[in-house]
CSV table of C-alpha atoms in Angstrom, one decimal:
chain,number,residue,atom,x,y,z
A,1,MET,CA,47.0,-28.1,2.0
A,2,PHE,CA,43.4,-27.5,1.8
A,3,ALA,CA,41.2,-24.6,2.4
A,4,THR,CA,37.9,-24.4,4.0
A,5,VAL,CA,35.3,-21.8,3.7
A,6,GLN,CA,32.1,-21.7,5.6
A,7,ILE,CA,29.0,-19.8,5.0
A,8,SER,CA,26.4,-19.8,7.7
A,9,LEU,CA,24.6,-21.3,4.9
A,10,PHE,CA,27.6,-23.2,3.7
A,11,SER,CA,31.1,-24.0,4.4
A,12,VAL,CA,33.7,-24.7,1.8
A,13,SER,CA,36.9,-26.3,1.5
A,14,ASP,CA,39.4,-26.2,-1.3
A,15,TRP,CA,42.1,-28.8,-1.2
A,16,SER,CA,45.0,-27.9,-3.5
A,17,GLY,CA,46.4,-24.8,-4.9
A,18,PHE,CA,44.4,-22.6,-2.7
A,19,TRP,CA,46.3,-19.5,-3.9
A,20,MET,CA,44.5,-19.9,-7.2
A,21,TRP,CA,41.4,-18.7,-5.6
A,22,CYS,CA,42.7,-15.3,-4.7
A,23,TRP,CA,40.3,-13.0,-6.6
A,24,ASP,CA,41.1,-9.4,-7.3
A,25,GLY,CA,37.6,-8.4,-8.5
A,26,GLN,CA,38.6,-8.7,-12.2
A,27,GLY,CA,40.1,-12.2,-12.3
A,28,LEU,CA,42.8,-14.4,-10.8
A,29,SER,CA,46.0,-12.5,-10.2
A,30,THR,CA,49.5,-14.1,-10.1
A,31,GLU,CA,50.7,-11.1,-8.0
A,32,ARG,CA,47.9,-11.5,-5.5
A,33,ARG,CA,48.6,-15.2,-5.3
A,34,GLY,CA,52.1,-14.4,-4.1
A,35,GLN,CA,50.9,-11.8,-1.7
A,36,TRP,CA,48.4,-14.2,-0.2
A,37,SER,CA,50.9,-16.9,0.5
A,38,TRP,CA,53.4,-14.3,1.9
A,39,ALA,CA,50.9,-12.5,4.0
A,40,HIS,CA,49.4,-15.6,5.6
A,41,SER,CA,52.0,-18.4,5.6
A,42,ALA,CA,54.9,-16.8,7.3
A,43,SER,CA,53.7,-16.9,10.9
A,44,ASP,CA,53.0,-19.6,13.4
A,45,SER,CA,49.3,-18.7,13.4
A,46,PRO,CA,46.9,-20.8,11.4
A,47,THR,CA,47.8,-21.1,7.7
A,48,VAL,CA,45.3,-19.5,5.4
A,49,LEU,CA,44.2,-22.1,3.0
A,50,LEU,CA,41.4,-20.5,1.3
A,51,ASN,CA,39.3,-17.6,0.1
A,52,THR,CA,35.7,-17.4,0.5
A,53,PHE,CA,32.6,-15.9,-1.0
A,54,TRP,CA,29.5,-14.9,0.7
A,55,SER,CA,25.9,-14.3,0.0
A,56,ARG,CA,22.9,-13.1,1.6
A,57,LYS,CA,19.2,-14.1,1.7
A,58,PRO,CA,16.8,-16.3,3.6
A,59,GLY,CA,19.3,-18.7,4.9
A,60,CYS,CA,20.4,-21.2,2.4
A,61,ASP,CA,16.8,-21.6,1.1
A,62,SER,CA,17.1,-19.0,-1.7
A,63,GLY,CA,18.5,-15.7,-2.8
A,64,PHE,CA,22.1,-14.7,-2.2
A,65,GLY,CA,22.8,-17.7,0.1
A,66,ASN,CA,21.6,-20.3,-2.3
A,67,LEU,CA,23.6,-18.7,-5.2
A,68,LEU,CA,26.7,-18.5,-3.1
A,69,ALA,CA,26.4,-22.1,-1.9
A,70,ARG,CA,26.2,-23.4,-5.5
A,71,GLN,CA,28.9,-21.0,-6.7
A,72,LEU,CA,31.3,-22.3,-4.1
A,73,ASP,CA,30.4,-25.9,-4.7
A,74,LEU,CA,31.1,-25.5,-8.4
A,75,ARG,CA,34.6,-24.3,-7.5
A,76,GLY,CA,35.3,-27.6,-5.8
A,77,LEU,CA,34.9,-26.2,-2.3
A,78,ARG,CA,33.3,-28.1,0.5
A,79,VAL,CA,30.2,-26.3,1.8
A,80,LEU,CA,28.5,-26.6,5.2
A,81,ALA,CA,25.3,-24.8,5.0
A,82,ALA,CA,23.2,-23.7,7.9
A,83,CYS,CA,19.5,-23.4,6.9
A,84,LEU,CA,16.4,-22.4,8.8
A,85,THR,CA,14.2,-25.2,7.4
A,86,GLU,CA,14.8,-28.8,6.4
A,87,LYS,CA,13.0,-28.2,3.1
A,88,GLY,CA,15.4,-25.5,2.1
A,89,ALA,CA,18.3,-27.6,3.2
A,90,GLU,CA,17.1,-30.5,1.1
A,91,GLN,CA,16.6,-28.4,-2.0
A,92,LEU,CA,20.1,-27.0,-1.7
A,93,ARG,CA,21.6,-30.5,-1.3
A,94,ASN,CA,19.7,-31.6,-4.5
A,95,GLN,CA,21.3,-28.7,-6.4
A,96,THR,CA,24.9,-29.4,-5.3
A,97,SER,CA,27.4,-32.1,-5.1
A,98,ASP,CA,28.0,-34.5,-2.1
A,99,ARG,CA,30.6,-32.1,-0.8
A,100,LEU,CA,27.9,-29.7,0.5
A,101,GLN,CA,26.4,-30.6,3.8
A,102,THR,CA,23.6,-28.8,5.7
A,103,VAL,CA,22.5,-28.2,9.2
A,104,ILE,CA,19.3,-26.6,10.6
A,105,LEU,CA,20.1,-23.4,12.6
A,106,ASP,CA,18.0,-20.6,14.1
A,107,VAL,CA,20.1,-17.5,15.0
A,108,THR,CA,17.3,-16.2,17.3
A,109,LYS,CA,17.8,-19.1,19.7
A,110,THR,CA,21.0,-19.0,21.8
A,111,ASP,CA,20.9,-22.8,22.3
A,112,SER,CA,20.9,-23.3,18.5
A,113,VAL,CA,23.8,-20.9,18.1
A,114,ALA,CA,25.7,-22.6,20.9
A,115,ALA,CA,25.2,-26.1,19.3
A,116,ALA,CA,26.4,-24.8,15.9
A,117,THR,CA,29.5,-23.3,17.6
A,118,GLU,CA,30.4,-26.6,19.2
A,119,TRP,CA,29.9,-28.3,15.8
A,120,VAL,CA,32.3,-25.8,14.3
A,121,LYS,CA,34.9,-26.4,17.1
A,122,GLU,CA,34.8,-30.1,16.6
A,123,ARG,CA,35.7,-29.7,12.9
A,124,VAL,CA,38.3,-27.0,13.1
A,125,GLY,CA,41.8,-28.3,12.5
A,126,ASP,CA,40.7,-31.6,11.0
A,127,ARG,CA,42.7,-32.0,7.8
A,128,ASP,CA,40.3,-34.7,6.6
A,129,TYR,CA,37.1,-32.8,7.2
A,130,LEU,CA,36.0,-29.3,6.8
A,131,SER,CA,34.4,-27.5,9.6
A,132,GLY,CA,32.4,-24.6,10.4
A,133,VAL,CA,28.8,-23.7,10.6
A,134,PRO,CA,27.4,-20.3,11.4
A,135,SER,CA,23.9,-19.6,12.1
A,136,SER,CA,21.2,-18.2,10.0
A,137,LEU,CA,17.5,-17.5,10.4
A,138,SER,CA,14.9,-16.9,7.8
A,139,GLU,CA,16.7,-14.4,5.6
A,140,SER,CA,19.9,-14.5,7.6
A,141,LEU,CA,23.0,-16.0,6.4
A,142,ALA,CA,26.4,-16.4,8.1
A,143,PHE,CA,29.4,-17.9,6.4
A,144,LEU,CA,32.3,-19.5,8.1
A,145,LEU,CA,35.5,-20.1,6.3
A,146,LEU,CA,37.5,-22.8,7.8
A,147,CYS,CA,41.2,-23.1,8.1
A,148,GLU,CA,43.5,-25.8,9.4
A,149,GLN,CA,43.6,-24.0,12.8
A,150,GLY,CA,40.5,-21.9,13.4
A,151,LEU,CA,38.0,-20.3,11.0
A,152,TRP,CA,39.3,-18.1,8.2
A,153,GLY,CA,36.1,-16.2,7.7
A,154,LEU,CA,32.7,-15.5,9.2
A,155,VAL,CA,30.0,-13.9,7.1
A,156,ASN,CA,26.8,-12.8,8.7
A,157,ASN,CA,23.9,-12.1,6.5
A,158,ALA,CA,20.6,-11.1,8.1
A,159,GLY,CA,17.7,-10.1,6.1
A,160,ILE,CA,14.1,-10.2,7.2
A,161,SER,CA,12.4,-6.9,6.3
A,162,THR,CA,8.9,-7.2,7.7
A,163,PRO,CA,7.0,-5.8,9.5
A,164,THR,CA,7.9,-2.5,7.9
A,165,ALA,CA,5.6,0.5,8.1
A,166,PRO,CA,5.4,4.1,9.6
A,167,ASN,CA,6.7,3.8,13.2
A,168,GLU,CA,3.3,4.8,14.7
A,169,TRP,CA,1.6,1.8,13.1
A,170,LEU,CA,3.9,-0.6,14.9
A,171,THR,CA,4.4,-2.2,18.3
A,172,LYS,CA,7.5,-2.9,20.3
A,173,GLN,CA,7.2,-6.6,19.3
A,174,ASP,CA,7.2,-5.6,15.6
A,175,PHE,CA,10.6,-3.9,16.1
A,176,MET,CA,12.0,-6.8,18.2
A,177,LYS,CA,11.1,-9.4,15.5
A,178,ILE,CA,13.4,-7.8,13.0
A,179,LEU,CA,16.1,-6.8,15.5
A,180,ASP,CA,16.3,-10.4,16.9
A,181,VAL,CA,17.2,-11.7,13.4
A,182,ASN,CA,19.1,-8.8,11.7
A,183,LEU,CA,21.1,-7.5,14.6
A,184,LEU,CA,21.1,-9.6,17.8
A,185,GLY,CA,21.5,-12.8,15.8
A,186,VAL,CA,24.5,-11.3,14.0
A,187,ILE,CA,26.0,-10.4,17.4
A,188,ASP,CA,25.3,-13.7,19.0
A,189,VAL,CA,26.9,-15.7,16.1
A,190,THR,CA,29.9,-13.4,15.9
A,191,LEU,CA,30.8,-13.5,19.6
A,192,SER,CA,30.3,-17.3,19.7
A,193,VAL,CA,32.8,-18.0,16.9
A,194,LEU,CA,35.1,-15.0,17.2
A,195,PRO,CA,37.9,-16.9,19.1
A,196,LEU,CA,38.1,-19.3,16.1
A,197,VAL,CA,38.3,-16.5,13.6
A,198,ARG,CA,40.9,-14.7,15.7
A,199,LYS,CA,43.0,-17.8,15.9
A,200,ALA,CA,43.1,-17.9,12.1
A,201,ARG,CA,43.6,-14.2,11.8
A,202,GLY,CA,40.7,-14.3,9.4
A,203,ARG,CA,37.8,-12.2,8.3
A,204,VAL,CA,34.4,-11.2,9.5
A,205,VAL,CA,32.0,-10.0,6.8
A,206,ASN,CA,28.7,-8.5,7.9
A,207,VAL,CA,25.9,-7.9,5.5
A,208,SER,CA,24.3,-4.6,6.2
A,209,SER,CA,22.3,-2.6,3.6
A,210,ILE,CA,22.2,0.8,2.0
A,211,MET,CA,19.4,1.3,4.5
A,212,GLY,CA,22.1,1.3,7.1
A,213,ARG,CA,23.3,4.6,5.6
A,214,VAL,CA,19.9,6.3,4.9
A,215,ALA,CA,16.8,5.5,6.9
A,216,LEU,CA,14.0,5.7,4.3
A,217,LEU,CA,11.6,3.4,6.1
A,218,GLY,CA,10.0,3.1,9.5
A,219,GLY,CA,10.2,-0.1,11.6
A,220,GLY,CA,13.1,-2.2,12.7
A,221,TYR,CA,14.8,-2.9,9.3
A,222,CYS,CA,16.8,0.4,9.0
A,223,MET,CA,17.4,0.4,12.8
A,224,SER,CA,18.9,-3.1,12.6
A,225,LYS,CA,21.2,-2.2,9.7
A,226,TYR,CA,22.4,0.9,11.4
A,227,GLY,CA,23.2,-1.3,14.3
A,228,VAL,CA,25.1,-3.8,12.1
A,229,GLU,CA,27.1,-0.8,10.8
A,230,ALA,CA,28.0,0.4,14.4
A,231,PHE,CA,28.8,-3.2,15.5
A,232,SER,CA,31.0,-3.7,12.5
A,233,ASP,CA,32.9,-0.4,12.9
A,234,SER,CA,33.7,-1.0,16.6
A,235,LEU,CA,34.6,-4.7,15.9
A,236,ARG,CA,36.9,-3.7,13.1
A,237,ARG,CA,38.9,-1.4,15.3
A,238,GLU,CA,39.0,-3.9,18.1
A,239,LEU,CA,40.1,-6.8,16.0
A,240,SER,CA,42.7,-5.0,14.0
A,241,TYR,CA,45.1,-5.5,16.8
A,242,PHE,CA,44.9,-9.3,16.2
A,243,GLY,CA,45.1,-9.3,12.4
A,244,VAL,CA,41.4,-9.9,11.9
A,245,LYS,CA,39.6,-7.8,9.2
A,246,VAL,CA,36.0,-6.8,9.4
A,247,VAL,CA,34.1,-5.9,6.3
A,248,MET,CA,30.6,-4.6,5.5
A,249,ILE,CA,28.4,-5.3,2.5
A,250,GLU,CA,25.8,-2.6,1.8
A,251,PRO,CA,23.6,-3.7,-1.1
A,252,GLY,CA,21.0,-1.6,-2.8
A,253,TYR,CA,17.7,-3.0,-3.9
A,254,PHE,CA,18.0,-6.5,-5.3
A,255,LYS,CA,15.2,-8.9,-6.2
A,256,THR,CA,15.0,-11.2,-3.2
A,257,THR,CA,12.4,-12.2,-0.7
A,258,VAL,CA,13.6,-9.2,1.4
A,259,THR,CA,12.3,-6.8,-1.2
A,260,SER,CA,9.4,-9.0,-2.3
A,261,PRO,CA,6.4,-6.6,-3.1
A,262,LYS,CA,4.0,-9.3,-1.9
A,263,ALA,CA,5.6,-9.8,1.5
A,264,LEU,CA,6.1,-6.0,2.0
A,265,SER,CA,2.5,-5.3,1.0
A,266,GLN,CA,1.2,-7.9,3.4
A,267,GLY,CA,3.3,-6.4,6.1
A,268,PHE,CA,2.0,-2.9,5.5
A,269,GLN,CA,-1.6,-4.2,5.4
A,270,ALA,CA,-1.2,-6.1,8.7
A,271,SER,CA,0.4,-3.0,10.4
A,272,TRP,CA,-2.4,-0.8,9.0
A,273,ASN,CA,-5.1,-3.2,10.3
A,274,GLN,CA,-3.6,-3.1,13.8
A,275,ALA,CA,-3.3,0.7,13.9
A,276,SER,CA,-5.6,2.7,16.1
A,277,PRO,CA,-8.6,4.6,14.6
A,278,GLU,CA,-6.8,7.9,15.4
A,279,ILE,CA,-3.8,6.8,13.3
A,280,LYS,CA,-6.0,5.7,10.4
A,281,GLU,CA,-7.7,9.0,10.4
A,282,LEU,CA,-4.4,10.9,10.4
A,283,TYR,CA,-3.0,9.0,7.5
A,284,GLY,CA,-6.1,8.1,5.5
A,285,GLU,CA,-6.9,5.3,3.1
A,286,LYS,CA,-5.4,7.2,0.2
A,287,PHE,CA,-2.0,7.2,1.9
A,288,MET,CA,-2.2,3.4,2.3
A,289,ALA,CA,-3.2,3.0,-1.4
A,290,ASN,CA,-0.3,5.1,-2.5
A,291,LEU,CA,2.1,3.2,-0.3
A,292,MET,CA,1.1,0.0,-1.9
A,293,LYS,CA,1.7,1.4,-5.3
A,294,SER,CA,5.2,2.5,-4.4
A,295,VAL,CA,5.9,-1.0,-3.0
A,296,ASN,CA,4.8,-2.7,-6.2
A,297,LEU,CA,7.4,-0.6,-8.2
A,298,LEU,CA,10.1,-2.7,-6.5
A,299,GLU,CA,9.2,-5.5,-8.8
A,300,THR,CA,10.6,-3.7,-11.8
A,301,THR,CA,13.2,-1.4,-10.2
A,302,SER,CA,15.1,-4.0,-8.1
A,303,CYS,CA,18.2,-5.5,-9.7
A,304,GLN,CA,18.0,-9.1,-10.7
A,305,ASP,CA,21.7,-9.9,-10.9
A,306,LEU,CA,22.4,-11.3,-7.5
A,307,SER,CA,26.0,-12.1,-8.5
A,308,LEU,CA,26.8,-8.4,-8.1
A,309,VAL,CA,26.4,-9.0,-4.4
A,310,THR,CA,28.0,-12.4,-4.1
A,311,ASN,CA,31.1,-11.2,-6.1
A,312,CYS,CA,31.6,-8.5,-3.4
A,313,MET,CA,31.3,-11.1,-0.7
A,314,GLU,CA,33.8,-13.2,-2.5
A,315,HIS,CA,36.3,-10.3,-2.8
A,316,ALA,CA,35.8,-9.4,0.8
A,317,LEU,CA,36.8,-12.9,1.9
A,318,THR,CA,39.5,-13.7,-0.6
A,319,ALA,CA,41.3,-10.4,-1.5
A,320,CYS,CA,44.6,-9.7,0.2
A,321,HIS,CA,43.4,-6.2,0.9
A,322,PRO,CA,39.6,-6.1,1.1
A,323,ARG,CA,37.7,-2.9,1.3
A,324,THR,CA,36.0,-1.8,4.5
A,325,ARG,CA,32.7,-1.4,2.7
A,326,TYR,CA,31.2,-2.7,-0.5
A,327,SER,CA,28.0,-1.1,-2.1
A,328,PRO,CA,26.8,-3.4,-4.9
A,329,GLY,CA,24.1,-2.0,-7.1
A,330,TRP,CA,23.8,1.2,-9.2
A,331,ASP,CA,21.2,2.6,-6.9
A,332,ALA,CA,23.5,2.2,-4.0
A,333,LYS,CA,26.4,3.9,-5.7
A,334,PHE,CA,24.6,6.7,-7.5
A,335,ILE,CA,21.6,7.5,-5.3
A,336,TYR,CA,21.7,6.3,-1.7
A,337,LEU,CA,25.5,6.6,-1.0
A,338,PRO,CA,25.5,10.2,-2.2
A,339,MET,CA,22.3,10.9,-0.2
A,340,SER,CA,24.1,9.7,2.9
A,341,TYR,CA,26.6,12.5,2.6
A,342,LEU,CA,24.1,15.3,2.0
A,343,PRO,CA,22.9,17.7,4.7
A,344,SER,CA,20.0,16.2,6.6
A,345,PHE,CA,17.5,18.9,5.4
A,346,LEU,CA,18.2,18.0,1.8
A,347,VAL,CA,17.7,14.3,2.5
A,348,ASP,CA,14.5,15.1,4.3
A,349,LEU,CA,13.2,17.1,1.3
A,350,MET,CA,14.0,14.2,-1.1
A,351,VAL,CA,12.1,11.7,1.2
A,352,TYR,CA,9.1,14.1,1.4
A,353,TRP,CA,9.1,14.4,-2.4
A,354,ARG,CA,9.2,10.6,-2.8
A,355,ASN,CA,6.7,9.5,-0.2
A,356,PRO,CA,2.9,9.9,-0.1
A,357,ARG,CA,1.5,12.5,2.2
A,358,PRO,CA,-0.8,11.7,5.2
A,359,ALA,CA,-4.4,12.9,4.8
A,360,LYS,CA,-4.0,15.3,7.8
A,361,ALA,CA,-0.6,16.6,6.9
A,362,LEU,CA,-0.1,20.3,7.7
């Protein structure tokens, strides 16, 4: 027996003793190993050969995706990684063993997603070769875990965060740029490979954000994450009839390119430059300066331990009974999640207190 895991950025396969990879969040568990084999080996449906881990970040080029690809490769898994750029793919191959293979994929292009799906289908069920390649764009990452018959897991990780700015500063195209990657790309990849995941009675893991629980920013980012939450909730209920589990990852602020102060500042500046004279007069230069200062604070306040996220991904894909939602990061657990349960007027007051005031505010 061998197990296969795929991450839109990578795909992994573990040949022998796949039960040993059952992870309970604390360590390997003999009890869970037994549960895993009992839960997935007793039917005529595809045998589960593996557990998977996921990550999030700009494709396989860096961040969560890069960390997860290397992590899985070190465990002896075979990884097929879908990257946005050849440069990122080459760097990843140089950091890993020959087991890891890469493919260039853009989730905003339906033709690219379709080609990747066919590539996955060609490899599913092949005992001598692992299959599966999801799609990822820029900061988007999708993992596919392969089984003997079908895909054990699909992990969608989308993550571009710019342009982000007060809504009045933006255009429709600014919103669509983020929605195409973070939401529509996730939907396209999921619907394309869903028959393979259903065949394996596997898992779908979608990377959302704590900003999918509390909308603190204008622009398409929070909207896209709220959309991922809604898509995941409805998909989970629909697929539960077929033995497929759908999980969401809702990280707080982590030090990745998604939260890069430089990228966010450039996005704010570009949006400010395109704003009308009326908008600039309403908000004022001081508002813009204070906004830049708050963005720069992310450099010191964002968590640098990306394994907190990848460990949640791993558990979601490998645990016998994964949670519906994971919220890695202390800020997610103790600030943003509690905020999401507060009355709206209290959340509004907290946001007013935190954000700079426009020059013409009443």
